[in-house]
PDB file of C-alpha atoms in Angstrom:
ATOM      1  CA  PRO A  12     -42.543 -24.997 -10.220  1.00 56.00           C
ATOM      2  CA  ILE A  13     -39.156 -26.217  -8.997  1.00 62.00           C
ATOM      3  CA  PHE A  14     -38.080 -26.019  -5.339  1.00 62.00           C
ATOM      4  CA  TYR A  15     -34.077 -26.111  -4.532  1.00 63.00           C
ATOM      5  CA  ALA A  16     -32.726 -27.364  -0.755  1.00 66.00           C
ATOM      6  CA  ARG A  17     -29.591 -25.664   0.631  1.00 70.00           C
ATOM      7  CA  GLN A  18     -27.870 -26.304   4.245  1.00 75.00           C
ATOM      8  CA  THR A  19     -25.943 -23.824   5.664  1.00 79.00           C
ATOM      9  CA  ASP A  20     -23.596 -24.834   8.091  1.00 79.00           C
ATOM     10  CA  ALA A  21     -22.730 -21.738  11.353  1.00 85.00           C
ATOM     11  CA  ALA A  22     -19.951 -20.981   9.370  1.00 85.00           C
ATOM     12  CA  GLY A  23     -21.908 -19.489   7.056  1.00 81.00           C
ATOM     13  CA  ASN A  24     -21.240 -22.671   4.339  1.00 80.00           C
ATOM     14  CA  VAL A  25     -23.935 -23.309   1.836  1.00 77.00           C
ATOM     15  CA  SER A  26     -24.201 -27.182   0.749  1.00 73.00           C
ATOM     16  CA  ALA A  27     -24.408 -27.822  -3.276  1.00 66.00           C
ATOM     17  CA  VAL A  28     -27.952 -28.359  -4.283  1.00 60.00           C
ATOM     18  CA  SER A  29     -29.386 -31.909  -2.904  1.00 57.00           C
ATOM     19  CA  ALA A  30     -31.166 -34.457  -4.622  1.00 55.00           C
ATOM     20  CA  ALA A  31     -31.653 -36.311  -1.738  1.00 61.00           C
ATOM     21  CA  PHE A  32     -34.609 -34.165  -0.176  1.00 62.00           C
ATOM     22  CA  THR A  33     -38.216 -34.814  -1.213  1.00 65.00           C
ATOM     23  CA  PHE A  34     -41.063 -32.263   0.074  1.00 68.00           C
ATOM     24  CA  THR A  35     -44.652 -33.622  -1.141  1.00 74.00           C
ATOM     25  CA  PHE A  36     -47.566 -30.866  -1.177  1.00 80.00           C
ATOM     26  CA  ASP A  37     -51.077 -31.280   0.471  1.00 85.00           C
ATOM     27  CA  THR A  38     -53.577 -29.804  -1.791  1.00 89.00           C
ATOM     28  CA  THR A  39     -56.275 -32.034  -1.204  1.00 92.00           C
ATOM     29  CA  ALA A  40     -58.889 -30.800   0.689  1.00 94.00           C
ATOM     30  CA  PRO A  41     -60.108 -33.045   3.516  1.00 95.00           C
ATOM     31  CA  LYS A  42     -63.177 -34.716   3.060  1.00 95.00           C
ATOM     32  CA  SER A  43     -65.483 -36.774   6.072  1.00 94.00           C
ATOM     33  CA  SER A  44     -64.761 -40.270   5.841  1.00 93.00           C
ATOM     34  CA  ALA A  45     -67.576 -41.585   8.382  1.00 92.00           C
ATOM     35  CA  VAL A  46     -70.424 -39.934  10.183  1.00 92.00           C
ATOM     36  CA  THR A  47     -71.521 -41.700  13.633  1.00 90.00           C
ATOM     37  CA  LEU A  48     -75.084 -41.167  14.596  1.00 86.00           C
ATOM     38  CA  PRO A  49     -77.234 -41.084  17.991  1.00 86.00           C
ATOM     39  CA  ALA A  50     -79.035 -44.531  18.544  1.00 82.00           C
ATOM     40  CA  ALA A  51     -82.633 -44.746  18.551  1.00 79.00           C
ATOM     41  CA  GLY A  52     -84.733 -44.429  20.785  1.00 80.00           C
ATOM     42  CA  THR A  53     -86.138 -42.582  23.957  1.00 82.00           C
ATOM     43  CA  TYR A  54     -84.103 -39.757  25.480  1.00 84.00           C
ATOM     44  CA  ALA A  55     -85.297 -37.873  28.496  1.00 82.00           C
ATOM     45  CA  VAL A  56     -84.919 -33.835  28.567  1.00 85.00           C
ATOM     46  CA  GLY A  57     -81.728 -33.006  29.333  1.00 87.00           C
ATOM     47  CA  SER A  58     -80.040 -35.526  27.392  1.00 87.00           C
ATOM     48  CA  LYS A  59     -77.216 -34.839  24.807  1.00 92.00           C
ATOM     49  CA  ILE A  60     -77.832 -35.857  21.280  1.00 90.00           C
ATOM     50  CA  SER A  61     -74.474 -36.045  19.009  1.00 93.00           C
ATOM     51  CA  VAL A  62     -72.990 -36.414  16.318  1.00 93.00           C
ATOM     52  CA  THR A  63     -69.426 -37.578  15.108  1.00 95.00           C
ATOM     53  CA  VAL A  64     -67.357 -36.709  12.774  1.00 96.00           C
ATOM     54  CA  THR A  65     -64.468 -38.319  11.525  1.00 96.00           C
ATOM     55  CA  PHE A  66     -61.601 -36.961   8.979  1.00 97.00           C
ATOM     56  CA  PRO A  67     -58.588 -39.088   7.602  1.00 96.00           C
ATOM     57  CA  GLU A  68     -56.297 -36.300   9.139  1.00 96.00           C
ATOM     58  CA  ASN A  69     -56.470 -33.604  11.443  1.00 97.00           C
ATOM     59  CA  VAL A  70     -58.592 -30.738  11.125  1.00 98.00           C
ATOM     60  CA  PHE A  71     -59.120 -27.312  12.891  1.00 97.00           C
ATOM     61  CA  VAL A  72     -61.387 -24.647  13.250  1.00 97.00           C
ATOM     62  CA  GLY A  73     -59.860 -21.454  13.302  1.00 96.00           C
ATOM     63  CA  GLY A  74     -61.283 -17.656  12.850  1.00 93.00           C
ATOM     64  CA  ALA A  75     -62.600 -15.679  15.032  1.00 90.00           C
ATOM     65  CA  GLY A  76     -66.526 -16.553  13.712  1.00 88.00           C
ATOM     66  CA  ALA A  77     -68.876 -18.987  16.210  1.00 93.00           C
ATOM     67  CA  ALA A  78     -68.327 -22.580  16.573  1.00 95.00           C
ATOM     68  CA  PRO A  79     -69.178 -24.936  13.213  1.00 97.00           C
ATOM     69  CA  PHE A  80     -72.710 -27.052  13.949  1.00 97.00           C
ATOM     70  CA  LEU A  81     -75.040 -29.149  12.060  1.00 95.00           C
ATOM     71  CA  ALA A  82     -78.435 -28.466  11.939  1.00 93.00           C
ATOM     72  CA  LEU A  83     -80.767 -30.680  13.628  1.00 91.00           C
ATOM     73  CA  LYS A  84     -85.236 -30.969  12.635  1.00 89.00           C
ATOM     74  CA  VAL A  85     -86.888 -31.588  15.901  1.00 88.00           C
ATOM     75  CA  GLY A  86     -90.478 -31.782  14.573  1.00 87.00           C
ATOM     76  CA  THR A  87     -90.934 -28.809  12.586  1.00 91.00           C
ATOM     77  CA  VAL A  88     -87.998 -27.061  14.499  1.00 93.00           C
ATOM     78  CA  THR A  89     -84.838 -26.463  13.846  1.00 94.00           C
ATOM     79  CA  ARG A  90     -82.244 -26.418  16.557  1.00 94.00           C
ATOM     80  CA  ASN A  91     -77.977 -26.649  16.248  1.00 96.00           C
ATOM     81  CA  ALA A  92     -75.700 -29.088  17.485  1.00 96.00           C
ATOM     82  CA  VAL A  93     -72.875 -27.115  17.960  1.00 97.00           C
ATOM     83  CA  LEU A  94     -69.342 -28.790  17.776  1.00 98.00           C
ATOM     84  CA  GLY A  95     -68.400 -29.384  21.059  1.00 96.00           C
ATOM     85  CA  SER A  96     -65.085 -30.495  20.929  1.00 97.00           C
ATOM     86  CA  GLY A  97     -62.194 -32.103  18.148  1.00 97.00           C
ATOM     87  CA  SER A  98     -60.330 -29.229  16.283  1.00 97.00           C
ATOM     88  CA  GLY A  99     -56.865 -29.917  15.870  1.00 97.00           C
ATOM     89  CA  THR A 100     -57.927 -34.348  15.508  1.00 98.00           C
ATOM     90  CA  ASN A 101     -59.758 -36.407  13.144  1.00 98.00           C
ATOM     91  CA  THR A 102     -62.949 -36.288  14.967  1.00 98.00           C
ATOM     92  CA  LEU A 103     -65.132 -33.981  15.579  1.00 98.00           C
ATOM     93  CA  VAL A 104     -68.376 -34.457  17.910  1.00 98.00           C
ATOM     94  CA  PHE A 105     -71.485 -31.688  17.155  1.00 97.00           C
ATOM     95  CA  SER A 106     -73.598 -32.019  20.711  1.00 97.00           C
ATOM     96  CA  TYR A 107     -77.524 -30.459  20.806  1.00 95.00           C
ATOM     97  CA  THR A 108     -79.030 -30.743  24.228  1.00 94.00           C
ATOM     98  CA  LEU A 109     -82.758 -31.517  24.373  1.00 90.00           C
ATOM     99  CA  VAL A 110     -85.097 -29.680  25.676  1.00 90.00           C
ATOM    100  CA  THR A 111     -88.911 -29.322  27.227  1.00 87.00           C
ATOM    101  CA  ALA A 112     -90.175 -27.701  23.848  1.00 88.00           C
ATOM    102  CA  ASP A 113     -88.257 -30.410  22.234  1.00 86.00           C
ATOM    103  CA  LEU A 114     -90.615 -33.198  24.337  1.00 83.00           C
ATOM    104  CA  ASN A 115     -92.461 -35.977  21.954  1.00 82.00           C
ATOM    105  CA  GLN A 116     -90.677 -34.647  18.676  1.00 84.00           C
ATOM    106  CA  THR A 117     -88.710 -36.658  16.273  1.00 84.00           C
ATOM    107  CA  VAL A 118     -84.762 -35.696  15.836  1.00 86.00           C
ATOM    108  CA  THR A 119     -83.542 -35.704  12.476  1.00 83.00           C
ATOM    109  CA  LEU A 120     -80.526 -34.314  10.096  1.00 83.00           C
ATOM    110  CA  PRO A 121     -81.846 -33.349   7.165  1.00 80.00           C
ATOM    111  CA  SER A 122     -79.268 -31.652   5.868  1.00 79.00           C
ATOM    112  CA  ALA A 123     -75.877 -33.364   5.730  1.00 86.00           C
ATOM    113  CA  THR A 124     -73.182 -29.933   5.565  1.00 93.00           C
ATOM    114  CA  ILE A 125     -71.189 -29.119   8.278  1.00 96.00           C
ATOM    115  CA  SER A 126     -71.897 -25.235   8.912  1.00 96.00           C
ATOM    116  CA  LEU A 127     -69.520 -22.674   9.736  1.00 96.00           C
ATOM    117  CA  PRO A 128     -70.481 -19.490  10.950  1.00 95.00           C
ATOM    118  CA  THR A 129     -69.465 -16.308   8.814  1.00 95.00           C
ATOM    119  CA  GLY A 130     -65.052 -16.126   9.827  1.00 95.00           C
ATOM    120  CA  THR A 131     -64.973 -19.348  10.616  1.00 96.00           C
ATOM    121  CA  THR A 132     -62.765 -21.767   8.779  1.00 97.00           C
ATOM    122  CA  LEU A 133     -62.344 -25.636   9.335  1.00 97.00           C
ATOM    123  CA  ARG A 134     -59.264 -26.672   7.843  1.00 97.00           C
ATOM    124  CA  ASP A 135     -56.083 -29.753   7.762  1.00 97.00           C
ATOM    125  CA  THR A 136     -52.518 -28.340   8.488  1.00 94.00           C
ATOM    126  CA  ALA A 137     -51.641 -28.048   4.942  1.00 93.00           C
ATOM    127  CA  GLY A 138     -54.366 -25.165   5.351  1.00 95.00           C
ATOM    128  CA  ASN A 139     -56.607 -26.687   3.032  1.00 96.00           C
ATOM    129  CA  ASP A 140     -60.343 -25.595   3.602  1.00 97.00           C
ATOM    130  CA  ALA A 141     -62.109 -29.528   4.492  1.00 97.00           C
ATOM    131  CA  THR A 142     -65.203 -30.068   2.935  1.00 97.00           C
ATOM    132  CA  LEU A 143     -68.426 -29.368   4.383  1.00 97.00           C
ATOM    133  CA  SER A 144     -70.543 -31.805   3.095  1.00 95.00           C
ATOM    134  CA  LEU A 145     -71.206 -35.609   4.669  1.00 91.00           C
ATOM    135  CA  THR A 146     -71.679 -39.043   3.378  1.00 81.00           C
ATOM    136  CA  LEU A 147     -74.587 -40.582   6.193  1.00 80.00           C
ATOM    137  CA  PRO A 148     -74.952 -43.737   7.108  1.00 75.00           C
ATOM    138  CA  SER A 149     -77.467 -45.313   4.845  1.00 67.00           C
ATOM    139  CA  ALA A 150     -79.105 -46.280   7.886  1.00 61.00           C
ATOM    140  CA  TRP A 151     -79.693 -42.288   8.594  1.00 58.00           C
ATOM    141  CA  SER A 152     -83.299 -42.651   7.066  1.00 47.00           C
ATOM    142  CA  SER A 153     -84.769 -44.921   9.282  1.00 39.00           C
ATOM    143  CA  ILE A 154     -83.424 -43.736  12.458  1.00 48.00           C
ATOM    144  CA  VAL A 155     -85.663 -41.783  14.289  1.00 59.00           C
ATOM    145  CA  VAL A 156     -85.188 -40.744  18.297  1.00 65.00           C
ATOM    146  CA  GLN A 157     -88.191 -39.974  20.219  1.00 66.00           C
ATOM    147  CA  ILE A 158     -88.026 -37.653  23.212  1.00 63.00           C
ATOM    148  CA  GLY A 159     -90.244 -38.870  26.005  1.00 64.00           C
ATOM    149  CA  ARG A 160     -89.574 -37.530  29.846  1.00 61.00           C
ATOM    150  CA  ALA A 161     -87.567 -39.024  32.174  1.00 55.00           C
ATOM    151  CA  HIS A 162     -88.556 -41.685  34.770  1.00 54.00           C
ATOM    152  CA  VAL A 163     -87.961 -39.988  38.209  1.00 50.00           C
TER     153      VAL A 163
END
């Protein structure tokens, strides 16, 4: 399609078509550029496990659904690391707080995908839906988090 830009002054005079303007149409879906995972180690009940997902541009959570999440595997149980902050920025932080039932379990991220509940969107400023699959660091397969009791 061809687009024309015209300017109108306060008196209603319309300018001729201007060749001085250029427009860029963003049709590229934002895709994560980095994923930061928790350090391997022992974490106490009540500790927060956070996964940070960085995009090359700002992304916005919208819609009427629940918050996006990452499915973590704690032992054999699936737990959700829910988006805690970052909408409107290029960095999303997903967090899960460890509970007593998680004691002495290993935490992994079996699916490298952001899950969007029904009615929730994740888009850039231009309205392009974000790519939900993540590229995890190669070291992720060797990271395990053992959950232990807090020392008092």
